[in-house]
Structures are given as structure tokens and as C-alpha cells.
PDB file of C-alpha atoms in Angstrom:
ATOM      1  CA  UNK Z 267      98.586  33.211  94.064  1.00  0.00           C
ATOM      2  CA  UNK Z 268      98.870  34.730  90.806  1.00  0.00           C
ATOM      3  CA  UNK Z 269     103.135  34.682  91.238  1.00  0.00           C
ATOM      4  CA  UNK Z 270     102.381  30.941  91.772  1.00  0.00           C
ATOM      5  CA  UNK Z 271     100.197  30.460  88.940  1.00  0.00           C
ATOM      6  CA  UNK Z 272     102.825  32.728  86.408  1.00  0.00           C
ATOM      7  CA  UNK Z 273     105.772  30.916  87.669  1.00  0.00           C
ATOM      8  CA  UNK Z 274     103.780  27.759  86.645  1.00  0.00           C
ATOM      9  CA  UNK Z 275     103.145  29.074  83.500  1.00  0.00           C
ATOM     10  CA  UNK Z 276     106.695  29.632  82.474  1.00  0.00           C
ATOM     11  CA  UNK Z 277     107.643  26.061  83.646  1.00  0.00           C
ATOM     12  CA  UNK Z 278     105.206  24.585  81.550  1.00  0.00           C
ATOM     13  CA  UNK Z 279     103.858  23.035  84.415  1.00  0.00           C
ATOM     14  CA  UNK Z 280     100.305  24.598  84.583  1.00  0.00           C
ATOM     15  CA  UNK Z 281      98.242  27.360  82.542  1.00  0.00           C
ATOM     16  CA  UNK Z 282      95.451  28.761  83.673  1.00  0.00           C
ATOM     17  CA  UNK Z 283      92.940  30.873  82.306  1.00  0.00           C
ATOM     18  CA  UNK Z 284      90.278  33.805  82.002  1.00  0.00           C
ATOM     19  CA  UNK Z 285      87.183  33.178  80.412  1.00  0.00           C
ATOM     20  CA  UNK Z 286      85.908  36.055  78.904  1.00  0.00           C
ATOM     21  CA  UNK Z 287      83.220  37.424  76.313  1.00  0.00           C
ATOM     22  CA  UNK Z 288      85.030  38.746  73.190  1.00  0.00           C
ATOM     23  CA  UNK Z 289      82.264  41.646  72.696  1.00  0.00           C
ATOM     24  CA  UNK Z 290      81.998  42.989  76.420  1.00  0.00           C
ATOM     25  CA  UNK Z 291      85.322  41.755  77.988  1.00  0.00           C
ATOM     26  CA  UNK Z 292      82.836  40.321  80.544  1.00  0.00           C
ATOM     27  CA  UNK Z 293      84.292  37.524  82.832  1.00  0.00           C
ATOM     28  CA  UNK Z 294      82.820  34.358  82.783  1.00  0.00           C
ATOM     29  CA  UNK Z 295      84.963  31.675  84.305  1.00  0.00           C
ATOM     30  CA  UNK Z 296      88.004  29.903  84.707  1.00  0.00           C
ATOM     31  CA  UNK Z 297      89.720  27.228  83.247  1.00  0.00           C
ATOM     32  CA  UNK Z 298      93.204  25.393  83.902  1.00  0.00           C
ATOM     33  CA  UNK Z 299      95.011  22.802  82.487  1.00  0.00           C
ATOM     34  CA  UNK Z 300      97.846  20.977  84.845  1.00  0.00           C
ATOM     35  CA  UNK Z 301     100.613  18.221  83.964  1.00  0.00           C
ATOM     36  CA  UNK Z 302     100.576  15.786  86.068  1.00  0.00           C
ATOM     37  CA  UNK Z 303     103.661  13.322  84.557  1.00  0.00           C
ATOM     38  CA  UNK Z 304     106.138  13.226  82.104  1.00  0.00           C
ATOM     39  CA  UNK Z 305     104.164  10.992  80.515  1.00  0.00           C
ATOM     40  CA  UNK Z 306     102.652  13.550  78.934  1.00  0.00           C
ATOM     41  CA  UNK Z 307      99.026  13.200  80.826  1.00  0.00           C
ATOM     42  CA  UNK Z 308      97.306  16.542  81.960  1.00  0.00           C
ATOM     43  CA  UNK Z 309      94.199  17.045  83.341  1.00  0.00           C
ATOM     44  CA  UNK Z 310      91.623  20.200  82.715  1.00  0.00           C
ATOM     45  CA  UNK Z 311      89.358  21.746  85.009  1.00  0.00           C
ATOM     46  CA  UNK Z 312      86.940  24.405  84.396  1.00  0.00           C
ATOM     47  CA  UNK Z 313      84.022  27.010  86.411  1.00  0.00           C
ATOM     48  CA  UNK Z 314      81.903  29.236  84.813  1.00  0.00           C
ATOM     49  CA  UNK Z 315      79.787  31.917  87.288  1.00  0.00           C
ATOM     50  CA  UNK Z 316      76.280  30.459  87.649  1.00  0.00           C
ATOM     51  CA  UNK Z 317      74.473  33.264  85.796  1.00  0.00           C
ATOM     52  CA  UNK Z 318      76.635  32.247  82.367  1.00  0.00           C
ATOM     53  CA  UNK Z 319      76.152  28.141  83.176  1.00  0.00           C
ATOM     54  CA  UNK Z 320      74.343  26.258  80.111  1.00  0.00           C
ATOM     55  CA  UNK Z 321      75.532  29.019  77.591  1.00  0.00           C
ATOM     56  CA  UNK Z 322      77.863  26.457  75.820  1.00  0.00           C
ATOM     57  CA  UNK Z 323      81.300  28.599  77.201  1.00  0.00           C
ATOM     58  CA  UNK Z 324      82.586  25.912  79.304  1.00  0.00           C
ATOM     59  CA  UNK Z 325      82.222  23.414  76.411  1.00  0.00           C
ATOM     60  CA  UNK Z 326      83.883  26.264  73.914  1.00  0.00           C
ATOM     61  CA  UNK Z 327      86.687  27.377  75.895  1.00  0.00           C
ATOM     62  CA  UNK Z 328      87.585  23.685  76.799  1.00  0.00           C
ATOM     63  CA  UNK Z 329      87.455  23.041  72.911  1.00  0.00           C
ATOM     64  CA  UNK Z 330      90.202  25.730  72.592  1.00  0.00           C
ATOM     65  CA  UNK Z 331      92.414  24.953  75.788  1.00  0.00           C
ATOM     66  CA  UNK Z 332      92.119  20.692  74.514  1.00  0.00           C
ATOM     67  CA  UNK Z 333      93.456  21.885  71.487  1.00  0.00           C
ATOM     68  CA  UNK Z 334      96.227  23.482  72.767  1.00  0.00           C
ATOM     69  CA  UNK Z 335      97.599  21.010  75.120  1.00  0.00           C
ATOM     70  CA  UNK Z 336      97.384  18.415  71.775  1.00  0.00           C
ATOM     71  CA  UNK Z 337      98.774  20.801  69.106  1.00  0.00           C
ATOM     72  CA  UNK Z 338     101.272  23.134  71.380  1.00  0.00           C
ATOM     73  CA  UNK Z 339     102.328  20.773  74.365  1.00  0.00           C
ATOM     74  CA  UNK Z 340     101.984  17.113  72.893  1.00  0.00           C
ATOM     75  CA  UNK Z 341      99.497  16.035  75.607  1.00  0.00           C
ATOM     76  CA  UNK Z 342      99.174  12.102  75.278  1.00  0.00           C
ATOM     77  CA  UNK Z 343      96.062  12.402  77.255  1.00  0.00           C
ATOM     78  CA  UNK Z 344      93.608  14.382  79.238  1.00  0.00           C
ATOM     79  CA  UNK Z 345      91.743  13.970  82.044  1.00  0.00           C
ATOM     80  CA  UNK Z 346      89.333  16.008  83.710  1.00  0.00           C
ATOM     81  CA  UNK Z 347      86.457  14.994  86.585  1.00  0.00           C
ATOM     82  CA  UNK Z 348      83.254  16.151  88.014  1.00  0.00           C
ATOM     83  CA  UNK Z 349      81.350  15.488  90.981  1.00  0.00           C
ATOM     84  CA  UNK Z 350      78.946  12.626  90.487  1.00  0.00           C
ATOM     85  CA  UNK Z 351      75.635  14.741  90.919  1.00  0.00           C
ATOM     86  CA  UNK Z 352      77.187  17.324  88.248  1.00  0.00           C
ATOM     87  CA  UNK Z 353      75.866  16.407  85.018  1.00  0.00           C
ATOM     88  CA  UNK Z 354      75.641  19.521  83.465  1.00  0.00           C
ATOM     89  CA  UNK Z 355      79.891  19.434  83.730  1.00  0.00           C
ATOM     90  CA  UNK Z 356      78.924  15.398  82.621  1.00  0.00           C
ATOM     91  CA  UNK Z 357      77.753  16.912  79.477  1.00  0.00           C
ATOM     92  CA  UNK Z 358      80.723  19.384  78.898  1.00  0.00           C
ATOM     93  CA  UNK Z 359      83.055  16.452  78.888  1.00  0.00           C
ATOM     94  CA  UNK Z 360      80.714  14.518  76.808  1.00  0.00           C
ATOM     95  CA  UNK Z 361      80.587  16.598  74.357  1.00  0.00           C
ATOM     96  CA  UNK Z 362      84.715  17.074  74.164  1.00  0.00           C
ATOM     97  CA  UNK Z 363      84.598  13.313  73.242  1.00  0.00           C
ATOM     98  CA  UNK Z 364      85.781  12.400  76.496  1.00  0.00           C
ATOM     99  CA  UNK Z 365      85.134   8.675  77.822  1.00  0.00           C
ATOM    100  CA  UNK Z 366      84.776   7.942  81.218  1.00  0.00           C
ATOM    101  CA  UNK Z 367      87.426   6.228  82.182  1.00  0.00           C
ATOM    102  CA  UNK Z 368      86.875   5.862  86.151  1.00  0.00           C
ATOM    103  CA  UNK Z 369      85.424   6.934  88.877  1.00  0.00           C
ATOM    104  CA  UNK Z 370      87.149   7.791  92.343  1.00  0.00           C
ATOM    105  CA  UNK Z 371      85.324   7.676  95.673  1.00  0.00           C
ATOM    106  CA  UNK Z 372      86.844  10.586  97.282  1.00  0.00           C
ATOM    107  CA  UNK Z 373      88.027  12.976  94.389  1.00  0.00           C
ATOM    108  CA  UNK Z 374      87.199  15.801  96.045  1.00  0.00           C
ATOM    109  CA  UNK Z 375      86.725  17.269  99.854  1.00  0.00           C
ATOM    110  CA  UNK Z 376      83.306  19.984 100.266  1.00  0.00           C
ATOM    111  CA  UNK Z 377      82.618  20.624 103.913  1.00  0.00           C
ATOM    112  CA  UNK Z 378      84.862  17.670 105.052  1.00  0.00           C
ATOM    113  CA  UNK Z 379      82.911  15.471 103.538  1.00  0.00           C
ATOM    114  CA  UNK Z 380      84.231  13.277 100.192  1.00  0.00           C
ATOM    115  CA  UNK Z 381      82.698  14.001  97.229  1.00  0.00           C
ATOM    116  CA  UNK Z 382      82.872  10.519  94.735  1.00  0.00           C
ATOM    117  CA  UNK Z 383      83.825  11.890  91.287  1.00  0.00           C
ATOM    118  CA  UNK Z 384      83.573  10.291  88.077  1.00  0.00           C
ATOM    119  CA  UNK Z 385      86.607  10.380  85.630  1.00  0.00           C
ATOM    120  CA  UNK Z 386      87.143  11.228  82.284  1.00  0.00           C
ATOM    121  CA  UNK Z 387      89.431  11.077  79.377  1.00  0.00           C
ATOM    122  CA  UNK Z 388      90.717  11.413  75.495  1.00  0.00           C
ATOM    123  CA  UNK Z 389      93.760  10.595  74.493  1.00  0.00           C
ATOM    124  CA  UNK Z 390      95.158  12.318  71.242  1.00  0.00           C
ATOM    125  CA  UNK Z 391      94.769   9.725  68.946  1.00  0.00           C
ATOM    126  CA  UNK Z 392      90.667   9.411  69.789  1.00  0.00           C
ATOM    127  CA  UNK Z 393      91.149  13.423  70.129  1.00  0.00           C
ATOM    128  CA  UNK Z 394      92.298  13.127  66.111  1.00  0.00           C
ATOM    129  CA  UNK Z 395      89.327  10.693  65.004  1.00  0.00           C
ATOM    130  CA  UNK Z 396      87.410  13.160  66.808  1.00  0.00           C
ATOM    131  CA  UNK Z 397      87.462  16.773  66.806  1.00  0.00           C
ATOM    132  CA  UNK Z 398      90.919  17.266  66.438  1.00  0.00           C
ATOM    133  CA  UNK Z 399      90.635  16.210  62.743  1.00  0.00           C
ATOM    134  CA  UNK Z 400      88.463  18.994  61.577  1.00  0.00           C
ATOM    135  CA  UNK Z 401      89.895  21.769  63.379  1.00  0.00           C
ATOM    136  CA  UNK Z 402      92.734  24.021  62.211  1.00  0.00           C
ATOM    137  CA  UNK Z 403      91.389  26.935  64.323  1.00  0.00           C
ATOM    138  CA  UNK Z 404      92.391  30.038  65.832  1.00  0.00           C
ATOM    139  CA  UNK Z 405      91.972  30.072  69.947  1.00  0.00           C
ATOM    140  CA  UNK Z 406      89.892  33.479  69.889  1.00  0.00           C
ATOM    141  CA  UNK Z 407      86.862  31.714  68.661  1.00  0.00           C
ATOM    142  CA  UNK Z 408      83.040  32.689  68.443  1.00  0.00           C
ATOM    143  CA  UNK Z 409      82.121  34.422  71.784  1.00  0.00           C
ATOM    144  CA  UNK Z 410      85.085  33.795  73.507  1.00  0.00           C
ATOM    145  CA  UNK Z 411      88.536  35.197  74.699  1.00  0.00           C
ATOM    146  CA  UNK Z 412      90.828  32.183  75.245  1.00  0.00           C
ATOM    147  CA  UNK Z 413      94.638  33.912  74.857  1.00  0.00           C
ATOM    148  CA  UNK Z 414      96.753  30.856  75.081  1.00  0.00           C
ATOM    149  CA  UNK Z 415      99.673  32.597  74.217  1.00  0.00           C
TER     150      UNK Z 415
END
């Protein structure tokens, strides 16, 4: 419920988000990052509407919301996971640096059946090798909206 969601918000506790092109305000997905400890470790999960899939907004809007859990919360590490058969989502972690780090026979439930899911992560210091050491960026970025304040 969106009372739910902005009481998690002001915890700290979860963030969730609109993704949205910055020239037509259209909407495009969603995207969330939880905590799940107080070790530090969060996880991400994104959806983008089918007609908008394999545009490159999941990967950009990730980019932005990977950054701020690093730079604004002090993430240790992130996590997300896709279904095993999704490789397109495969390809968005892949290209976040993200390792797979597991994989988890019944991640998810569709139909009341488990779905296997495979498991990925970066941690900041790989995060800093990687992209995190060439960005100093704003989160309102190329063709997307991402207001993380």
C-alpha cells in the first residue's frame, strides 16, 4: 500500500521507485531497493512494462538506485535475483557488475509452483573497482527520472 511503502521510506527500511521518461513523464517501471540486515546487505528488484523491455532503462535506473544505496546508505552489498529462464534481467545484472553468487531452488512462487532463481551480487568494494569509480553523477540521468530524494 502506498502508506506502507512511505512509512518504509522514512524508516530507511525500503525505497521504492517510479521509472519514468524525463521528456514525456511516461511510466516505465518500477524499481525497489529493501534492507534486509543491519549488516548493511540490501537487495534490488526491478520491472519495466513489456513494450519498454530491451530499451536499456532497467539497466539505467538500477545504475542510479546502486549508486545510491553505496554513496547515501553505506550498502555493504547488494543482491538482486531473477528467475532462471529470465536472461534478459541475467543481462541487467550483468551488466551492473554483479556476480552470481547463488542460486535458490524456490526463490519465488508463480501459480503455486516454485520458480528456481539464480542470485546475484556486488559488494561496494568490487562496486568501486567497477563503476562506482568513474561515476560522480547526478540521479536524473539520460532518459530517465530516478528522484531518490
Amino acid at each position: 500500500s502506498p502508506q506502507r511503502r512511505l512509512e518504509e521510506w522514512r524508516s530507511g527500511s525500503a525505497f521504492n521507485w517510479t521509472i519514468q521518461d524525463l521528456p514525456s513523464s511516461q511510466f516505465l517501471g518500477r524499481i525497489v531497493l529493501k534492507k534486509h540486515d543491519a549488516e548493511l546487505n540490501w537487495s534490488i528488484g526491478f520491472w519495466i512494462h513489456p513494450i519498454y523491455q530491451r530499451n536499456g532503462f532497467a539497466t539505467e535506473a538500477a545504475r542510479a538506485v546502486i549508486y545510491f544505496a553505496f554513496k547515501r546508505l553505506n550498502a555493504a552489498n547488494i543482491y538482486s535475483a531473477h528467475a532462471h529462464w529470465n536472461i534478459a534481467s541475467q543481462r541487467v545484472l550483468e551488466k551492473l557488475n554483479m556476480k552470481l553468487v547463488g542460486n535458490n531452488p524456490c526463490g519465488l512462487m508463480k501459480n503455486g509452483e516454485c520458480i528456481a532463481e539464480c542470485v546475484y551480487g556486488i559488494s561496494r568494494n568490487m562496486w568501486r573497482r567497477g563503476d562506482g569509480k568513474h561515476m560522480d553523477m547526478s540521479l536524473s540521468m539520460g532518459k530517465l527520472t530516478v528522484d531518490v530524494d
